[in-house]
PDB file of C-alpha atoms in Angstrom:
ATOM      1  CA  MET L  97       5.114  38.796 -51.523  1.00  0.00           C
ATOM      2  CA  ILE L  98       3.874  36.761 -48.591  1.00  0.00           C
ATOM      3  CA  ASP L  99       1.468  38.454 -46.229  1.00  0.00           C
ATOM      4  CA  PRO L 100       3.305  39.050 -42.916  1.00  0.00           C
ATOM      5  CA  ALA L 101       0.174  37.839 -41.131  1.00  0.00           C
ATOM      6  CA  GLN L 102       1.052  34.362 -42.464  1.00  0.00           C
ATOM      7  CA  ILE L 103       4.401  34.397 -40.625  1.00  0.00           C
ATOM      8  CA  VAL L 104       4.287  34.263 -36.844  1.00  0.00           C
ATOM      9  CA  SER L 105       7.452  35.068 -34.944  1.00  0.00           C
ATOM     10  CA  GLN L 106       8.127  35.124 -31.239  1.00  0.00           C
ATOM     11  CA  PRO L 107       9.884  37.851 -29.243  1.00  0.00           C
ATOM     12  CA  ALA L 108      13.267  37.055 -27.745  1.00  0.00           C
ATOM     13  CA  PRO L 109      13.268  36.693 -23.955  1.00  0.00           C
ATOM     14  CA  GLY L 110      12.962  40.089 -22.291  1.00  0.00           C
ATOM     15  CA  ARG L 111      11.994  41.963 -25.470  1.00  0.00           C
ATOM     16  CA  THR L 112       8.825  43.999 -25.685  1.00  0.00           C
ATOM     17  CA  CYS L 113       7.672  46.787 -27.978  1.00  0.00           C
ATOM     18  CA  GLY L 114       7.006  49.016 -24.990  1.00  0.00           C
ATOM     19  CA  THR L 115       6.704  52.592 -26.249  1.00  0.00           C
ATOM     20  CA  CYS L 116       8.042  51.759 -29.736  1.00  0.00           C
ATOM     21  CA  THR L 117       5.496  52.129 -32.536  1.00  0.00           C
ATOM     22  CA  LEU L 118       7.697  52.782 -35.580  1.00  0.00           C
ATOM     23  CA  CYS L 119       6.301  49.763 -37.431  1.00  0.00           C
ATOM     24  CA  CYS L 120       2.973  51.644 -37.235  1.00  0.00           C
ATOM     25  CA  LYS L 121       4.474  54.281 -39.536  1.00  0.00           C
ATOM     26  CA  VAL L 122       6.735  52.471 -41.981  1.00  0.00           C
ATOM     27  CA  TYR L 123       4.411  49.706 -43.239  1.00  0.00           C
ATOM     28  CA  ASP L 124       1.105  49.535 -45.093  1.00  0.00           C
ATOM     29  CA  VAL L 125      -1.566  47.915 -42.925  1.00  0.00           C
ATOM     30  CA  PRO L 126      -4.769  47.843 -44.988  1.00  0.00           C
ATOM     31  CA  ALA L 127      -6.823  46.373 -42.101  1.00  0.00           C
ATOM     32  CA  VAL L 128      -6.494  49.697 -40.247  1.00  0.00           C
ATOM     33  CA  GLU L 129      -6.167  51.884 -43.370  1.00  0.00           C
ATOM     34  CA  SER L 130      -2.561  52.726 -42.500  1.00  0.00           C
ATOM     35  CA  VAL L 131      -0.213  53.652 -45.350  1.00  0.00           C
ATOM     36  CA  THR L 132       3.559  53.604 -45.545  1.00  0.00           C
ATOM     37  CA  GLY L 133       5.086  56.838 -44.283  1.00  0.00           C
ATOM     38  CA  GLU L 134       2.130  57.982 -42.172  1.00  0.00           C
ATOM     39  CA  TRP L 135       1.347  57.156 -38.571  1.00  0.00           C
ATOM     40  CA  CYS L 136      -1.437  54.659 -38.034  1.00  0.00           C
ATOM     41  CA  ARG L 137      -4.332  56.472 -36.398  1.00  0.00           C
ATOM     42  CA  HIS L 138      -4.147  53.995 -33.493  1.00  0.00           C
ATOM     43  CA  ALA L 139      -0.487  54.682 -32.617  1.00  0.00           C
ATOM     44  CA  ARG L 140      -0.023  56.717 -29.445  1.00  0.00           C
ATOM     45  CA  SER L 141       3.326  58.448 -29.108  1.00  0.00           C
ATOM     46  CA  GLY L 142       5.264  57.080 -26.152  1.00  0.00           C
ATOM     47  CA  ARG L 143       2.416  54.741 -25.202  1.00  0.00           C
ATOM     48  CA  GLY L 144       2.053  52.146 -27.967  1.00  0.00           C
ATOM     49  CA  CYS L 145      -1.036  50.955 -29.797  1.00  0.00           C
ATOM     50  CA  ALA L 146      -4.450  52.193 -28.669  1.00  0.00           C
ATOM     51  CA  ILE L 147      -6.098  48.992 -29.963  1.00  0.00           C
ATOM     52  CA  HIS L 148      -3.362  46.576 -28.885  1.00  0.00           C
ATOM     53  CA  ALA L 149      -5.780  43.972 -27.508  1.00  0.00           C
ATOM     54  CA  GLU L 150      -7.941  44.089 -30.672  1.00  0.00           C
ATOM     55  CA  ARG L 151      -5.252  44.831 -33.279  1.00  0.00           C
ATOM     56  CA  PRO L 152      -5.480  43.010 -36.636  1.00  0.00           C
ATOM     57  CA  VAL L 153      -3.749  39.671 -37.170  1.00  0.00           C
ATOM     58  CA  HIS L 154      -1.316  41.422 -39.543  1.00  0.00           C
ATOM     59  CA  CYS L 155      -0.028  43.500 -36.614  1.00  0.00           C
ATOM     60  CA  ARG L 156      -0.369  40.710 -34.065  1.00  0.00           C
ATOM     61  CA  ALA L 157       1.878  38.348 -36.062  1.00  0.00           C
ATOM     62  CA  PHE L 158       4.646  40.844 -36.850  1.00  0.00           C
ATOM     63  CA  HIS L 159       7.755  41.284 -34.753  1.00  0.00           C
ATOM     64  CA  CYS L 160      10.744  43.213 -36.059  1.00  0.00           C
ATOM     65  CA  LEU L 161      14.199  41.663 -35.863  1.00  0.00           C
ATOM     66  CA  TRP L 162      15.052  43.722 -32.795  1.00  0.00           C
ATOM     67  CA  MET L 163      12.178  41.951 -31.046  1.00  0.00           C
ATOM     68  CA  THR L 164      13.102  38.438 -32.203  1.00  0.00           C
ATOM     69  CA  GLU L 165      16.898  38.562 -32.210  1.00  0.00           C
ATOM     70  CA  GLY L 166      18.326  39.023 -28.736  1.00  0.00           C
ATOM     71  CA  TRP L 167      21.847  39.591 -30.130  1.00  0.00           C
ATOM     72  CA  LEU L 168      20.803  42.950 -31.653  1.00  0.00           C
ATOM     73  CA  GLY L 169      21.849  45.657 -29.216  1.00  0.00           C
ATOM     74  CA  PRO L 170      19.640  48.401 -27.771  1.00  0.00           C
ATOM     75  CA  GLU L 171      20.826  50.817 -30.467  1.00  0.00           C
ATOM     76  CA  TRP L 172      18.787  48.771 -32.990  1.00  0.00           C
ATOM     77  CA  LYS L 173      15.456  49.217 -31.213  1.00  0.00           C
ATOM     78  CA  PRO L 174      13.398  50.966 -33.911  1.00  0.00           C
ATOM     79  CA  GLU L 175      12.344  53.976 -31.839  1.00  0.00           C
ATOM     80  CA  ARG L 176      16.048  54.685 -31.243  1.00  0.00           C
ATOM     81  CA  ALA L 177      17.503  53.620 -34.628  1.00  0.00           C
ATOM     82  CA  LYS L 178      14.661  55.252 -36.606  1.00  0.00           C
ATOM     83  CA  MET L 179      14.416  52.109 -38.731  1.00  0.00           C
ATOM     84  CA  VAL L 180      12.713  48.727 -38.530  1.00  0.00           C
ATOM     85  CA  LEU L 181      14.617  45.587 -39.546  1.00  0.00           C
ATOM     86  CA  SER L 182      12.876  42.516 -40.942  1.00  0.00           C
ATOM     87  CA  LEU L 183      13.640  39.533 -43.165  1.00  0.00           C
ATOM     88  CA  ASP L 184      11.620  38.973 -46.307  1.00  0.00           C
ATOM     89  CA  PRO L 185      10.137  35.493 -45.760  1.00  0.00           C
ATOM     90  CA  VAL L 186      10.661  34.477 -49.414  1.00  0.00           C
ATOM     91  CA  THR L 187      13.987  36.022 -50.454  1.00  0.00           C
ATOM     92  CA  ARG L 188      15.482  36.230 -46.947  1.00  0.00           C
ATOM     93  CA  PHE L 189      16.710  39.719 -47.897  1.00  0.00           C
ATOM     94  CA  LEU L 190      17.258  42.026 -44.937  1.00  0.00           C
ATOM     95  CA  GLN L 191      14.732  44.832 -45.287  1.00  0.00           C
ATOM     96  CA  VAL L 192      15.369  48.116 -43.526  1.00  0.00           C
ATOM     97  CA  GLN L 193      12.265  50.329 -43.317  1.00  0.00           C
ATOM     98  CA  VAL L 194      13.449  53.835 -42.420  1.00  0.00           C
ATOM     99  CA  ASP L 195      11.312  56.481 -40.731  1.00  0.00           C
ATOM    100  CA  PRO L 196      10.728  58.991 -43.563  1.00  0.00           C
ATOM    101  CA  GLY L 197      10.991  61.769 -40.971  1.00  0.00           C
ATOM    102  CA  GLN L 198      14.611  60.602 -40.414  1.00  0.00           C
ATOM    103  CA  ALA L 199      15.373  59.454 -43.981  1.00  0.00           C
ATOM    104  CA  GLY L 200      19.154  59.547 -43.514  1.00  0.00           C
ATOM    105  CA  ALA L 201      19.178  57.523 -40.276  1.00  0.00           C
ATOM    106  CA  TRP L 202      20.478  54.401 -42.022  1.00  0.00           C
ATOM    107  CA  ARG L 203      23.608  56.266 -43.153  1.00  0.00           C
ATOM    108  CA  ARG L 204      24.620  57.173 -39.576  1.00  0.00           C
ATOM    109  CA  GLU L 205      26.982  55.073 -37.511  1.00  0.00           C
ATOM    110  CA  PRO L 206      26.896  52.518 -36.069  1.00  0.00           C
ATOM    111  CA  TYR L 207      24.114  51.568 -38.481  1.00  0.00           C
ATOM    112  CA  TYR L 208      25.703  52.174 -41.881  1.00  0.00           C
ATOM    113  CA  GLY L 209      28.872  50.251 -41.089  1.00  0.00           C
ATOM    114  CA  GLN L 210      26.838  47.310 -39.801  1.00  0.00           C
ATOM    115  CA  LEU L 211      24.546  47.342 -42.854  1.00  0.00           C
ATOM    116  CA  LYS L 212      27.671  47.193 -45.042  1.00  0.00           C
ATOM    117  CA  ARG L 213      29.027  44.232 -43.035  1.00  0.00           C
ATOM    118  CA  TRP L 214      25.688  42.430 -43.310  1.00  0.00           C
ATOM    119  CA  ALA L 215      25.663  43.153 -47.059  1.00  0.00           C
ATOM    120  CA  ALA L 216      29.122  41.585 -47.432  1.00  0.00           C
ATOM    121  CA  ALA L 217      28.176  38.539 -45.367  1.00  0.00           C
ATOM    122  CA  SER L 218      24.923  38.056 -47.314  1.00  0.00           C
ATOM    123  CA  LEU L 219      26.463  37.880 -50.784  1.00  0.00           C
ATOM    124  CA  GLN L 220      27.583  34.256 -50.427  1.00  0.00           C
ATOM    125  CA  ARG L 221      23.951  33.271 -49.975  1.00  0.00           C
ATOM    126  CA  GLN L 222      22.764  35.555 -52.801  1.00  0.00           C
ATOM    127  CA  ARG L 223      20.885  37.705 -50.323  1.00  0.00           C
ATOM    128  CA  HIS L 224      20.851  41.473 -50.119  1.00  0.00           C
ATOM    129  CA  VAL L 225      20.236  44.395 -47.791  1.00  0.00           C
ATOM    130  CA  LEU L 226      17.443  46.650 -49.047  1.00  0.00           C
ATOM    131  CA  VAL L 227      16.802  50.018 -47.441  1.00  0.00           C
ATOM    132  CA  PHE L 228      13.371  51.581 -47.911  1.00  0.00           C
ATOM    133  CA  VAL L 229      12.311  55.154 -47.287  1.00  0.00           C
ATOM    134  CA  ASN L 230       8.600  54.855 -47.973  1.00  0.00           C
ATOM    135  CA  ARG L 231       8.623  52.895 -51.251  1.00  0.00           C
ATOM    136  CA  GLN L 232      11.996  54.189 -52.480  1.00  0.00           C
ATOM    137  CA  ALA L 233      14.523  51.360 -52.274  1.00  0.00           C
ATOM    138  CA  THR L 234      18.308  51.288 -52.178  1.00  0.00           C
ATOM    139  CA  VAL L 235      20.433  48.135 -52.262  1.00  0.00           C
ATOM    140  CA  VAL L 236      23.375  48.291 -49.868  1.00  0.00           C
ATOM    141  CA  LEU L 237      26.384  46.506 -51.325  1.00  0.00           C
ATOM    142  CA  PRO L 238      29.782  46.178 -49.662  1.00  0.00           C
ATOM    143  CA  ASP L 239      31.362  48.683 -52.079  1.00  0.00           C
ATOM    144  CA  ARG L 240      28.475  51.016 -52.963  1.00  0.00           C
ATOM    145  CA  ASP L 241      24.771  51.753 -52.600  1.00  0.00           C
ATOM    146  CA  VAL L 242      22.478  51.335 -55.603  1.00  0.00           C
ATOM    147  CA  PRO L 243      19.228  53.356 -55.692  1.00  0.00           C
ATOM    148  CA  LEU L 244      16.397  51.354 -57.276  1.00  0.00           C
ATOM    149  CA  GLY L 245      13.621  53.940 -57.138  1.00  0.00           C
ATOM    150  CA  GLU L 246      10.107  52.877 -56.236  1.00  0.00           C
ATOM    151  CA  PHE L 247       9.958  49.202 -55.259  1.00  0.00           C
ATOM    152  CA  VAL L 248       6.442  47.794 -54.945  1.00  0.00           C
ATOM    153  CA  PRO L 249       5.017  44.353 -54.172  1.00  0.00           C
ATOM    154  CA  GLY L 250       5.782  42.029 -57.045  1.00  0.00           C
ATOM    155  CA  ASP L 251       8.971  43.839 -58.070  1.00  0.00           C
ATOM    156  CA  ARG L 252      12.078  41.657 -57.966  1.00  0.00           C
ATOM    157  CA  LEU L 253      15.739  42.333 -57.392  1.00  0.00           C
ATOM    158  CA  VAL L 254      18.067  40.642 -59.879  1.00  0.00           C
ATOM    159  CA  SER L 255      21.814  40.469 -59.339  1.00  0.00           C
ATOM    160  CA  ARG L 256      24.635  39.147 -61.477  1.00  0.00           C
ATOM    161  CA  GLU L 257      28.393  39.187 -61.400  1.00  0.00           C
ATOM    162  CA  ARG L 258      30.265  40.984 -64.171  1.00  0.00           C
ATOM    163  CA  VAL L 259      33.952  40.574 -64.929  1.00  0.00           C
ATOM    164  CA  THR L 260      35.776  43.891 -65.382  1.00  0.00           C
ATOM    165  CA  PRO L 261      39.468  44.788 -65.720  1.00  0.00           C
ATOM    166  CA  ALA L 262      39.335  45.753 -62.032  1.00  0.00           C
ATOM    167  CA  GLY L 263      37.848  42.394 -61.034  1.00  0.00           C
ATOM    168  CA  ILE L 264      34.387  40.975 -60.506  1.00  0.00           C
ATOM    169  CA  ILE L 265      31.639  43.431 -59.612  1.00  0.00           C
ATOM    170  CA  LEU L 266      28.052  42.785 -58.671  1.00  0.00           C
ATOM    171  CA  GLU L 267      25.349  44.463 -60.710  1.00  0.00           C
ATOM    172  CA  VAL L 268      21.829  44.775 -59.326  1.00  0.00           C
ATOM    173  CA  GLU L 269      18.625  45.939 -60.930  1.00  0.00           C
ATOM    174  CA  LYS L 270      14.933  46.043 -60.219  1.00  0.00           C
ATOM    175  CA  VAL L 271      12.606  44.033 -62.448  1.00  0.00           C
ATOM    176  CA  ARG L 272       9.099  45.458 -62.456  1.00  0.00           C
ATOM    177  CA  ALA L 273       6.123  43.339 -61.511  1.00  0.00           C
ATOM    178  CA  ALA L 274       4.063  42.217 -64.490  1.00  0.00           C
ATOM    179  CA  ALA L 275       1.159  44.574 -65.069  1.00  0.00           C
TER     180      ALA L 275
END
């Protein structure tokens, strides 16, 4: 997996993090000893990052999709949606990091319906929508959701079409990283 600090994105006009700090809870940030599922010790509820001016390059370079994509409505701002959207720079899979304190947020509307539409639109390009609650991953497919269990750096998602009497279905599975 590519280090997010290697990818620099720019906010869309008029977008700022403001009081949103959800990325400070849903990602590992070793530079500040922050682990997935726990608030970074520098996050200040309703105020942002206490070390914003000196934050690590990993944090400085990251912007969620709500920040970079002006077409995403206000309902997708992470502090409201309770999830952070990003694109994996290698696979281009849509990754949805859900606040573990609101683990079912991705299944609420309007989010779930939109995730399903994105899943359908992504299949032509052999891309997927992956939802993470901490390190537990689920692939959202147009017709069903497939739990993968723990998904860690180096793990891969493999998909293939299978012909059945009911038509073609997509099978997905996790392939573990080599030990």
